[in-house]
mmCIF file of C-alpha atoms in Angstrom:
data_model
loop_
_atom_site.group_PDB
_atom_site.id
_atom_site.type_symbol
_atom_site.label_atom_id
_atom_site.label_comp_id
_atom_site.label_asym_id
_atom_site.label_seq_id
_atom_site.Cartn_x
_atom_site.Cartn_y
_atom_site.Cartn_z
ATOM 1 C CA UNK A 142 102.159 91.733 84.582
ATOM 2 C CA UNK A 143 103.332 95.131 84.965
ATOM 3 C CA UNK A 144 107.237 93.964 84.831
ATOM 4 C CA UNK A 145 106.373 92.910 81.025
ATOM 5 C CA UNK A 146 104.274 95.977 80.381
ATOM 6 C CA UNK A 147 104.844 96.745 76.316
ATOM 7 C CA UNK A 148 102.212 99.825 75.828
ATOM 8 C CA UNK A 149 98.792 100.861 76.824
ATOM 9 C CA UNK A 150 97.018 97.826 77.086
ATOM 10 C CA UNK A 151 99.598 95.658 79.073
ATOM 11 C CA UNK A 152 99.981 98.845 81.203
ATOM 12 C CA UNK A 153 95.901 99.271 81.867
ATOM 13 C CA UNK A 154 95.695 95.251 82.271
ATOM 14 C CA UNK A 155 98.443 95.060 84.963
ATOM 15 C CA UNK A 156 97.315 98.547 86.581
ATOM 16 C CA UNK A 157 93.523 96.467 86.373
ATOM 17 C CA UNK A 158 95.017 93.879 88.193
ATOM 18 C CA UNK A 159 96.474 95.727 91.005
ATOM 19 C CA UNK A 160 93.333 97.894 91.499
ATOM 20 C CA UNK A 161 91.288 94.716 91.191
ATOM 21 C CA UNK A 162 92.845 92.207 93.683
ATOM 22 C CA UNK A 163 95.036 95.719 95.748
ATOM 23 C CA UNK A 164 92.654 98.062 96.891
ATOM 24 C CA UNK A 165 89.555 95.825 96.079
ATOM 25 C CA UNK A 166 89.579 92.442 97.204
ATOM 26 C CA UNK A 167 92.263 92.376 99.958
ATOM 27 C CA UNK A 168 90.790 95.651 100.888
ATOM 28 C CA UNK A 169 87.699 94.011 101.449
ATOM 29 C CA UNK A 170 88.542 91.025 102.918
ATOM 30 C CA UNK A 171 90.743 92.131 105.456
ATOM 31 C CA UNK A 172 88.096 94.679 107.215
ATOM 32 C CA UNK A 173 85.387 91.608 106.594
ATOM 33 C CA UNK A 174 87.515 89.138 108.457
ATOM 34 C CA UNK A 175 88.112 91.679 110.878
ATOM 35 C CA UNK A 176 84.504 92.384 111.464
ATOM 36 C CA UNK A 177 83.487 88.994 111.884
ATOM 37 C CA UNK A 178 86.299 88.504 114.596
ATOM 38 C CA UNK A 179 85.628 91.643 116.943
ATOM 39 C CA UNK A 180 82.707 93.601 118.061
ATOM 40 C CA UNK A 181 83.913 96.144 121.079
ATOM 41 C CA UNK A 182 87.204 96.749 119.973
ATOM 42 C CA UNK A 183 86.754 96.947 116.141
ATOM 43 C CA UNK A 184 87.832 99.880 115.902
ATOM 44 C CA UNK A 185 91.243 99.741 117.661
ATOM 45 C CA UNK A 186 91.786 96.615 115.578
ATOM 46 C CA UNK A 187 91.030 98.187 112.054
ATOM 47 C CA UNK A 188 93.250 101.444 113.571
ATOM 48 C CA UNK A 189 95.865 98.496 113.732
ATOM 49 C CA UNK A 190 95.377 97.493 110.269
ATOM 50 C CA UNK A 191 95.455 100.784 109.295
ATOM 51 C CA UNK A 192 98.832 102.017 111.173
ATOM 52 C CA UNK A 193 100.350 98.810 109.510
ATOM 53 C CA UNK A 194 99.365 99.984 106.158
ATOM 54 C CA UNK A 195 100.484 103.165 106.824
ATOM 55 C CA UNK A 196 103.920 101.477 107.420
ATOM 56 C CA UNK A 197 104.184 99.828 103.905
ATOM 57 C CA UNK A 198 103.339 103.386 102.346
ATOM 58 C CA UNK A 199 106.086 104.836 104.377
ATOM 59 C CA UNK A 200 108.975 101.999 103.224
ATOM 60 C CA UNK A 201 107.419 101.088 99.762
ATOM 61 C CA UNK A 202 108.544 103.989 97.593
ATOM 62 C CA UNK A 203 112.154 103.908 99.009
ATOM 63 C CA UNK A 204 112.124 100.072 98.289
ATOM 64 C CA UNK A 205 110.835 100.942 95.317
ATOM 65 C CA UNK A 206 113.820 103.690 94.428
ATOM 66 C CA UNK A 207 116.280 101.435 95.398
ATOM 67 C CA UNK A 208 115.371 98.423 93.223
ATOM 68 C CA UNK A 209 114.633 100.767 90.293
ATOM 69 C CA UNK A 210 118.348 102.343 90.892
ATOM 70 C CA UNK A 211 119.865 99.105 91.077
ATOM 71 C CA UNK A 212 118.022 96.521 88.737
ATOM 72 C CA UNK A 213 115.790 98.405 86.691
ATOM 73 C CA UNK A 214 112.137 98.933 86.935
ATOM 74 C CA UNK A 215 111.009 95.544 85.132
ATOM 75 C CA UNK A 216 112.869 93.727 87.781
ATOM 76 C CA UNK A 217 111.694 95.927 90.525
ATOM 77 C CA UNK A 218 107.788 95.176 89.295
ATOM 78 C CA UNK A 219 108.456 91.504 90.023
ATOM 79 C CA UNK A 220 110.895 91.558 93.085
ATOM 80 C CA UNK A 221 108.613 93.063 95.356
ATOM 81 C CA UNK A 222 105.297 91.563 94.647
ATOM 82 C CA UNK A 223 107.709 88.483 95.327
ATOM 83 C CA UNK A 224 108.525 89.604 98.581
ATOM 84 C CA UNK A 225 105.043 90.649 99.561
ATOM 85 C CA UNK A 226 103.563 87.247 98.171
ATOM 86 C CA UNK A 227 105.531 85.995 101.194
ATOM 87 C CA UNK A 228 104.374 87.959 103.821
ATOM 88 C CA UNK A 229 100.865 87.802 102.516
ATOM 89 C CA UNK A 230 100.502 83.919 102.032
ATOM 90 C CA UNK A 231 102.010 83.361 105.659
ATOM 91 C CA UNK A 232 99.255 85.321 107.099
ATOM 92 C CA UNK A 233 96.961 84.401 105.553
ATOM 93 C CA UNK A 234 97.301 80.388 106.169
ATOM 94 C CA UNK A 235 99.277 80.563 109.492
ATOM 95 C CA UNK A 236 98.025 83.673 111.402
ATOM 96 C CA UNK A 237 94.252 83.949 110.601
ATOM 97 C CA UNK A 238 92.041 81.675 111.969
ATOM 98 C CA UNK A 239 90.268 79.893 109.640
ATOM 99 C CA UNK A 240 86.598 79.934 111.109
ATOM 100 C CA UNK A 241 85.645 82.535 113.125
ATOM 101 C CA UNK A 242 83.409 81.867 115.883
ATOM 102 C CA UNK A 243 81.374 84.497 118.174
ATOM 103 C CA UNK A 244 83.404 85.490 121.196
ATOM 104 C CA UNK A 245 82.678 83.175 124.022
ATOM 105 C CA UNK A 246 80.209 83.760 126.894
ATOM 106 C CA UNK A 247 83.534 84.167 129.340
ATOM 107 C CA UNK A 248 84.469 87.292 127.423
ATOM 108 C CA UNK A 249 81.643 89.635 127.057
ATOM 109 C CA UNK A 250 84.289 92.599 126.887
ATOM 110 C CA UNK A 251 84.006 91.408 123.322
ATOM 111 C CA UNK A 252 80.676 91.881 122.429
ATOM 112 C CA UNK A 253 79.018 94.975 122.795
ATOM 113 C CA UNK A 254 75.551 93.757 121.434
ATOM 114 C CA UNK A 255 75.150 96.366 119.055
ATOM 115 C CA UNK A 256 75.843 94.680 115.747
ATOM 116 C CA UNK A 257 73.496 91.742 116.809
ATOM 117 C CA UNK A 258 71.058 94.025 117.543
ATOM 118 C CA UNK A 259 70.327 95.035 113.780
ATOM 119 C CA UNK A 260 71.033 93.199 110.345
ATOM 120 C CA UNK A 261 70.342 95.304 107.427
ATOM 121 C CA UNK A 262 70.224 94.199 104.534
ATOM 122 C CA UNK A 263 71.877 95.559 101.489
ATOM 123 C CA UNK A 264 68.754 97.170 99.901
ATOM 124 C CA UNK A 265 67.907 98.250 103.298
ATOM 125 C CA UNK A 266 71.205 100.190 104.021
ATOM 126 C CA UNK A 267 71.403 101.496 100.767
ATOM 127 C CA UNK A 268 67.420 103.291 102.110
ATOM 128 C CA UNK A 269 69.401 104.516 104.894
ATOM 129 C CA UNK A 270 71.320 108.662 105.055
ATOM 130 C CA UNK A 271 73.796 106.985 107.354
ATOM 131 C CA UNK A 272 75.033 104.709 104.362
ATOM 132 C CA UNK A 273 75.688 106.853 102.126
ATOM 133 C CA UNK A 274 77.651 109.424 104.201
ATOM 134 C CA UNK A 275 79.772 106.457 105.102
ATOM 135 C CA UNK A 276 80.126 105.446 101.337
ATOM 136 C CA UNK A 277 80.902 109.211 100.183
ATOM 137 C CA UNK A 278 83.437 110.059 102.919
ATOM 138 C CA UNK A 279 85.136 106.785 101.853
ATOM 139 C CA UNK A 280 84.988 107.922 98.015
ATOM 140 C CA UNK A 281 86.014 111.159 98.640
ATOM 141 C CA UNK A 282 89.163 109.361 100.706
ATOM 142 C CA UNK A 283 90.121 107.330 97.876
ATOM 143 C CA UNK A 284 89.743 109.812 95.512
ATOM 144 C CA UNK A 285 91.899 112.723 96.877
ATOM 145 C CA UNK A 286 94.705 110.344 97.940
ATOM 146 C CA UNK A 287 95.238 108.662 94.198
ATOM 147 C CA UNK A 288 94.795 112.078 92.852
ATOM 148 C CA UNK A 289 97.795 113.843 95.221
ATOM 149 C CA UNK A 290 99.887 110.499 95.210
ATOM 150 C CA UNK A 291 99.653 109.395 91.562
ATOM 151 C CA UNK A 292 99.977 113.218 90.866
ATOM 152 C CA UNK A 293 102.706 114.084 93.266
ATOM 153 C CA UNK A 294 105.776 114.553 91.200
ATOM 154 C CA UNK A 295 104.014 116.758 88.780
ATOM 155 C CA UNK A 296 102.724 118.834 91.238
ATOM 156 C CA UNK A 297 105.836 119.201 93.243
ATOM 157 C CA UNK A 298 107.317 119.427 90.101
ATOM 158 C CA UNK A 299 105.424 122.448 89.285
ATOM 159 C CA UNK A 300 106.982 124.164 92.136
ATOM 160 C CA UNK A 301 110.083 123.211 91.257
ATOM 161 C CA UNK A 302 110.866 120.832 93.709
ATOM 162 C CA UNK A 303 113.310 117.873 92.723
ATOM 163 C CA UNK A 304 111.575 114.006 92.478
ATOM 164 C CA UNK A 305 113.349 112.830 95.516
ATOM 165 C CA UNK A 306 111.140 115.409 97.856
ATOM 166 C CA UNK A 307 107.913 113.206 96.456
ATOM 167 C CA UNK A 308 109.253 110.096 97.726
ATOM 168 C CA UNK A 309 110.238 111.595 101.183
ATOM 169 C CA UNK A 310 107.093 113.313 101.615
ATOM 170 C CA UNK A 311 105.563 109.842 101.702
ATOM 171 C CA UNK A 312 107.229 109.463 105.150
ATOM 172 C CA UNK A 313 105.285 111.792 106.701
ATOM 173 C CA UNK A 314 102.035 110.452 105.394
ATOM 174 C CA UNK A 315 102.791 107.647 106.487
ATOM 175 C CA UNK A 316 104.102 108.515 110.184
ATOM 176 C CA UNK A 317 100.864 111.084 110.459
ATOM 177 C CA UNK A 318 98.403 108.151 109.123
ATOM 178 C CA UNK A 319 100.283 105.805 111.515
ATOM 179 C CA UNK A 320 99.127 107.574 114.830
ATOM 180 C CA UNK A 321 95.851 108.893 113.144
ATOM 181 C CA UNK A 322 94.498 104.992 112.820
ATOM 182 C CA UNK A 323 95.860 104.127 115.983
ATOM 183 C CA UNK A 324 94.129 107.301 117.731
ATOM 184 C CA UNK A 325 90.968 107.219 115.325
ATOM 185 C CA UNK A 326 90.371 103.657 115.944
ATOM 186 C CA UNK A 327 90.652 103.859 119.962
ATOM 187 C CA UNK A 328 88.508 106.825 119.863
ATOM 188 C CA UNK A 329 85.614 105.357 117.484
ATOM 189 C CA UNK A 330 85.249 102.641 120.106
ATOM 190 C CA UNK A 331 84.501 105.835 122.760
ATOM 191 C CA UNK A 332 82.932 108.559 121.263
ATOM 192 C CA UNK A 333 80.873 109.027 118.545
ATOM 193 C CA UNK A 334 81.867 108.414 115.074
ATOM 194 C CA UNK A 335 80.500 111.581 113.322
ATOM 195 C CA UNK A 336 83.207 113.818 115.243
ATOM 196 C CA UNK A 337 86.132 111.677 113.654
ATOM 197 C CA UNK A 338 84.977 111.338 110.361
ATOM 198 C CA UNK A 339 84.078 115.257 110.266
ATOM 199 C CA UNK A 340 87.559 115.896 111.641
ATOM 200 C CA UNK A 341 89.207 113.358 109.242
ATOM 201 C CA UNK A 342 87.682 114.490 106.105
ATOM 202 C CA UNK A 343 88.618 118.341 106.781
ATOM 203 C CA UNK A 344 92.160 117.245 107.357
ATOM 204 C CA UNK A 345 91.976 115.219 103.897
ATOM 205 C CA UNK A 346 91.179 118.313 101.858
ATOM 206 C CA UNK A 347 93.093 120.604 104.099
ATOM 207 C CA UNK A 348 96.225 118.289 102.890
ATOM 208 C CA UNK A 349 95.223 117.764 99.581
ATOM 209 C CA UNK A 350 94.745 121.765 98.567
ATOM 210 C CA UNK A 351 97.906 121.900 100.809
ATOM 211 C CA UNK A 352 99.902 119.653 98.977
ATOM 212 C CA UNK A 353 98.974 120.947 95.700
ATOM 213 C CA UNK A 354 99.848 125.038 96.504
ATOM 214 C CA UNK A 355 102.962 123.876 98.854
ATOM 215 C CA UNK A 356 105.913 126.446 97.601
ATOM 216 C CA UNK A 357 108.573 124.377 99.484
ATOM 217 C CA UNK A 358 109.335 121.179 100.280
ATOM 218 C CA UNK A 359 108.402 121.959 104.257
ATOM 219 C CA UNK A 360 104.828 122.833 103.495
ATOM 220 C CA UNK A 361 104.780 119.945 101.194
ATOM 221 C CA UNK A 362 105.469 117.486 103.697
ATOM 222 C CA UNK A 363 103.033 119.293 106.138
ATOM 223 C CA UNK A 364 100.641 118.809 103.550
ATOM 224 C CA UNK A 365 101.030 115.079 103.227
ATOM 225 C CA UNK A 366 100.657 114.990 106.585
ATOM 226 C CA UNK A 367 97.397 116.415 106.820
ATOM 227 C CA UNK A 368 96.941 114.128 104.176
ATOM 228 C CA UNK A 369 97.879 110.876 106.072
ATOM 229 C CA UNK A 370 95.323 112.368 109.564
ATOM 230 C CA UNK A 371 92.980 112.754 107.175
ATOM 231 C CA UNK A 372 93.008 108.841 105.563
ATOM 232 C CA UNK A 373 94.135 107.523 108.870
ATOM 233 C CA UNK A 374 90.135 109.171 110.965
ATOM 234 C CA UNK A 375 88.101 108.387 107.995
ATOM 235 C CA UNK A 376 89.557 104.857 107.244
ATOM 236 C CA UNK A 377 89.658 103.926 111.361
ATOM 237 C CA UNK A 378 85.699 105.166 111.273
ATOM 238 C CA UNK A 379 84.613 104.305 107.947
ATOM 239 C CA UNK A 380 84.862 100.150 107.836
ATOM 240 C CA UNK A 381 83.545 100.399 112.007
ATOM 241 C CA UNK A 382 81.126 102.097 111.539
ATOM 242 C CA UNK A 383 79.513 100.020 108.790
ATOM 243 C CA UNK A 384 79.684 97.047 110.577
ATOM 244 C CA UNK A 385 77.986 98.725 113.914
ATOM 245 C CA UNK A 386 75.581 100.558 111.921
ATOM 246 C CA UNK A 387 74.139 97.607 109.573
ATOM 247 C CA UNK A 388 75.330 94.526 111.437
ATOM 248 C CA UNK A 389 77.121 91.282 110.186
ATOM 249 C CA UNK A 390 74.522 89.268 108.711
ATOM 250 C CA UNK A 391 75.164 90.957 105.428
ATOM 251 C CA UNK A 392 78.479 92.958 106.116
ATOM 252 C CA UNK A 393 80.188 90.871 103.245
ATOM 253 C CA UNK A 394 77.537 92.688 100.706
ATOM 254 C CA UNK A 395 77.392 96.111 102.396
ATOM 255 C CA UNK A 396 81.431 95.946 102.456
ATOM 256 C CA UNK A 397 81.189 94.927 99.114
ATOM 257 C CA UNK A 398 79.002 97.424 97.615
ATOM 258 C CA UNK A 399 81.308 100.463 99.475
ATOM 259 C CA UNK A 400 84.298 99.396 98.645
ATOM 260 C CA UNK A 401 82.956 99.100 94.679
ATOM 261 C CA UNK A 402 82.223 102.624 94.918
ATOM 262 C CA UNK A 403 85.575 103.580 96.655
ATOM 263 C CA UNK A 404 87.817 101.526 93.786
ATOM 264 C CA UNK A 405 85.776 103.546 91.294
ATOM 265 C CA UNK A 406 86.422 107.037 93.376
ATOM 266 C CA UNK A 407 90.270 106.353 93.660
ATOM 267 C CA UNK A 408 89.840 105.679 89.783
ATOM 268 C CA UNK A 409 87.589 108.696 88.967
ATOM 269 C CA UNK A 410 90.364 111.251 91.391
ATOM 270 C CA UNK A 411 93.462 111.253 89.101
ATOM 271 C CA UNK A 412 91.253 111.474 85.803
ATOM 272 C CA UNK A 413 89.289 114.135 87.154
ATOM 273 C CA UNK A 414 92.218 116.244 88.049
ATOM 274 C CA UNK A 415 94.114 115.721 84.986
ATOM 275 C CA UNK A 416 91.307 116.530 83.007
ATOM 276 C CA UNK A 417 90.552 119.874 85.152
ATOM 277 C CA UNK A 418 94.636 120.472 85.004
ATOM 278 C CA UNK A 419 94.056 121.054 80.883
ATOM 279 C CA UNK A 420 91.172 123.574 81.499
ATOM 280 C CA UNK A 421 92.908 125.630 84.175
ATOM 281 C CA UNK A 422 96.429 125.435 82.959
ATOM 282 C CA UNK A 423 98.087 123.266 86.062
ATOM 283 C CA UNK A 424 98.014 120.023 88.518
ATOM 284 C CA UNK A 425 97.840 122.375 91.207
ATOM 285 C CA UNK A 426 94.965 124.172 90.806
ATOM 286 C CA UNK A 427 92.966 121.947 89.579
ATOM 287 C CA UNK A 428 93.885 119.645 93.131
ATOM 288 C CA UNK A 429 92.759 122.322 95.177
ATOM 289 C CA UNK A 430 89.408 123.296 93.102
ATOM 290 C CA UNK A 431 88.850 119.774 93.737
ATOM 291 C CA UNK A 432 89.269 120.147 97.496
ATOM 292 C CA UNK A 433 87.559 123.370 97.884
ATOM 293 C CA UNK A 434 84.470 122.037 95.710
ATOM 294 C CA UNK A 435 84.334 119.075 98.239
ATOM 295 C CA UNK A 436 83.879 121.097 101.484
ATOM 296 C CA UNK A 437 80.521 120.738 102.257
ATOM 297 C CA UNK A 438 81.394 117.166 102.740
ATOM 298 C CA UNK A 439 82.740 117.235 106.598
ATOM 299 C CA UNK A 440 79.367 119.322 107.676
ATOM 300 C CA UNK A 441 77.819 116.377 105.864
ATOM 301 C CA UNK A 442 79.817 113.684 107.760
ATOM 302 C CA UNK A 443 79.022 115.657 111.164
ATOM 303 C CA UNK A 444 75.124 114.933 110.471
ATOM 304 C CA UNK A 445 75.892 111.030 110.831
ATOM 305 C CA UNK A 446 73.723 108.997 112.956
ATOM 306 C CA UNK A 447 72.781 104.974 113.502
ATOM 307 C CA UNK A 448 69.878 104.723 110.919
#
């Protein structure tokens, strides 16, 4: 849809699309499929979804430059969702098991018993503190990263930083949010999970206000990195933690319900800084008004408990 893209419309319809069936559904179902398959080492296995992602972000944008450079950016819109499609509809139908089953009596390494020990419901978890910090940290997440990444050039721009420096900075996102899942998710299966998503959030608006005042193209890729730690903790804790806290009865609802609110956040984040850019005169400002406004959310995030 986006390849044939004529105006506004086509442009919001495909952009609908990709928010729709991108960050919402396979969002969703991944860390739902994931929940139903592991208990005790959930989080190590959503830190390895989540270095994996962070590898696509890393590669995408130079895949993208390079088909743009050399076929256009119509043909580029369809090439790689081609080449994804692949990837996506082998594991789907070859790798994942098809009906997952509770881990069998002759691994108990696999079950820690605390998901079967509660089963919230989604009224019920929306009654509980604990849901909401976990729903807020996550809106905040998706928020601040579509504001700094849809807003990049711009804001590099305004520094006067050439276009190629946005792409590269996505490299060291990426390579920071690569060993951030990997560590967060190995540590939210030891310690508990208020420490990392405190320490993730204040690394998300530490690279976000850093990103948006960087005055060369060093601090600008320290500032996506602080970016990427900060996505990589609070997306290794985040989808854990709701599964632990509220059980699996009803995870597909509760998942549901949080990652609604997290689509709409990454929405709200670019709009909300453009529209703040007009008032104060710049992107870059207005990015790091945004972060500073948003501070008292890691004191809030160190406050979490099992409802």
């Amino acid at each position: 849809a986006l390849s044939k893209a004529a105006g506004f419309v086509s442009l919001a319809v495909a952009f609908y699309l990709l928010r729709f069936f991108g960050q919402g559904v396979l969002s969703m179902a991944t860390s739902h499929a994931l929940a139903l398959r592991f208990d005790a080492k959930l989080g190590s296995v959503e830190g390895l979804k989540g270095a994996v992602f962070s590898g696509a972000i890393a590669t995408a944008p130079q895949i993208a430059i390079a088909l743009i450079a050399t076929h256009g950016w119509r043909e580029a819109a369809w090439m790689m969702p081609t080449g994804a499609a692949v990837v996506a509809l082998i594991a789907a139908y070859v790798l994942l098991d098809p009906d997952p089953k509770a881990p069998p009596a002759s691994h108990p390494e696999e079950s820690t018993g605390d998901s079967a020990e509660v089963s919230f419901t989604l009224p019920e978890a929306r009654r509980t503190r604990a849901f909401w910090i976990l729903v807020f940290s996550s809106v905040l997440t998706g928020a601040g990263l579509t504001a700094v990444h849809f807003l990049l050039q711009p804001l590099l721009g305004e520094a006067g930083m050439a276009e190629g420096v946005a792409a590269a900075t996505f490299i060291s996102f990426a390579s920071a949010g690569f060993l951030a899942t990997l560590i967060g998710g190995i540590l939210v299966d030891r310690i508990q999970p208020a420490r990392i998503l405190a320490t993730g959030l204040f690394f998300l608006l530490l690279g976000m206000a850093g990103t948006a005042l960087a005055p060369t193209p060093v601090l600008a890729h320290a500032g996506m990195a602080a970016l990427g730690v900060g996505h990589g903790f609070v997306g290794a804790v985040a989808g854990t933690t709701l599964a632990r806290f509220f059980g699996k009865a009803h995870h597909g609802a509760i998942r549901g319900a949080s990652s609604t609110a997290v689509v709409a956040g990454a929405a709200v984040g670019p709009y909300l800084a453009s529209l703040l850019a007009g008032a104060v005169g710049d992107y870059s400002t207005a990015v790091a008004v945004i972060a500073l406004a948003c501070m008292p959310m890691p004191i809030l995030a160190w406050t979490l408990r099992r409802p």
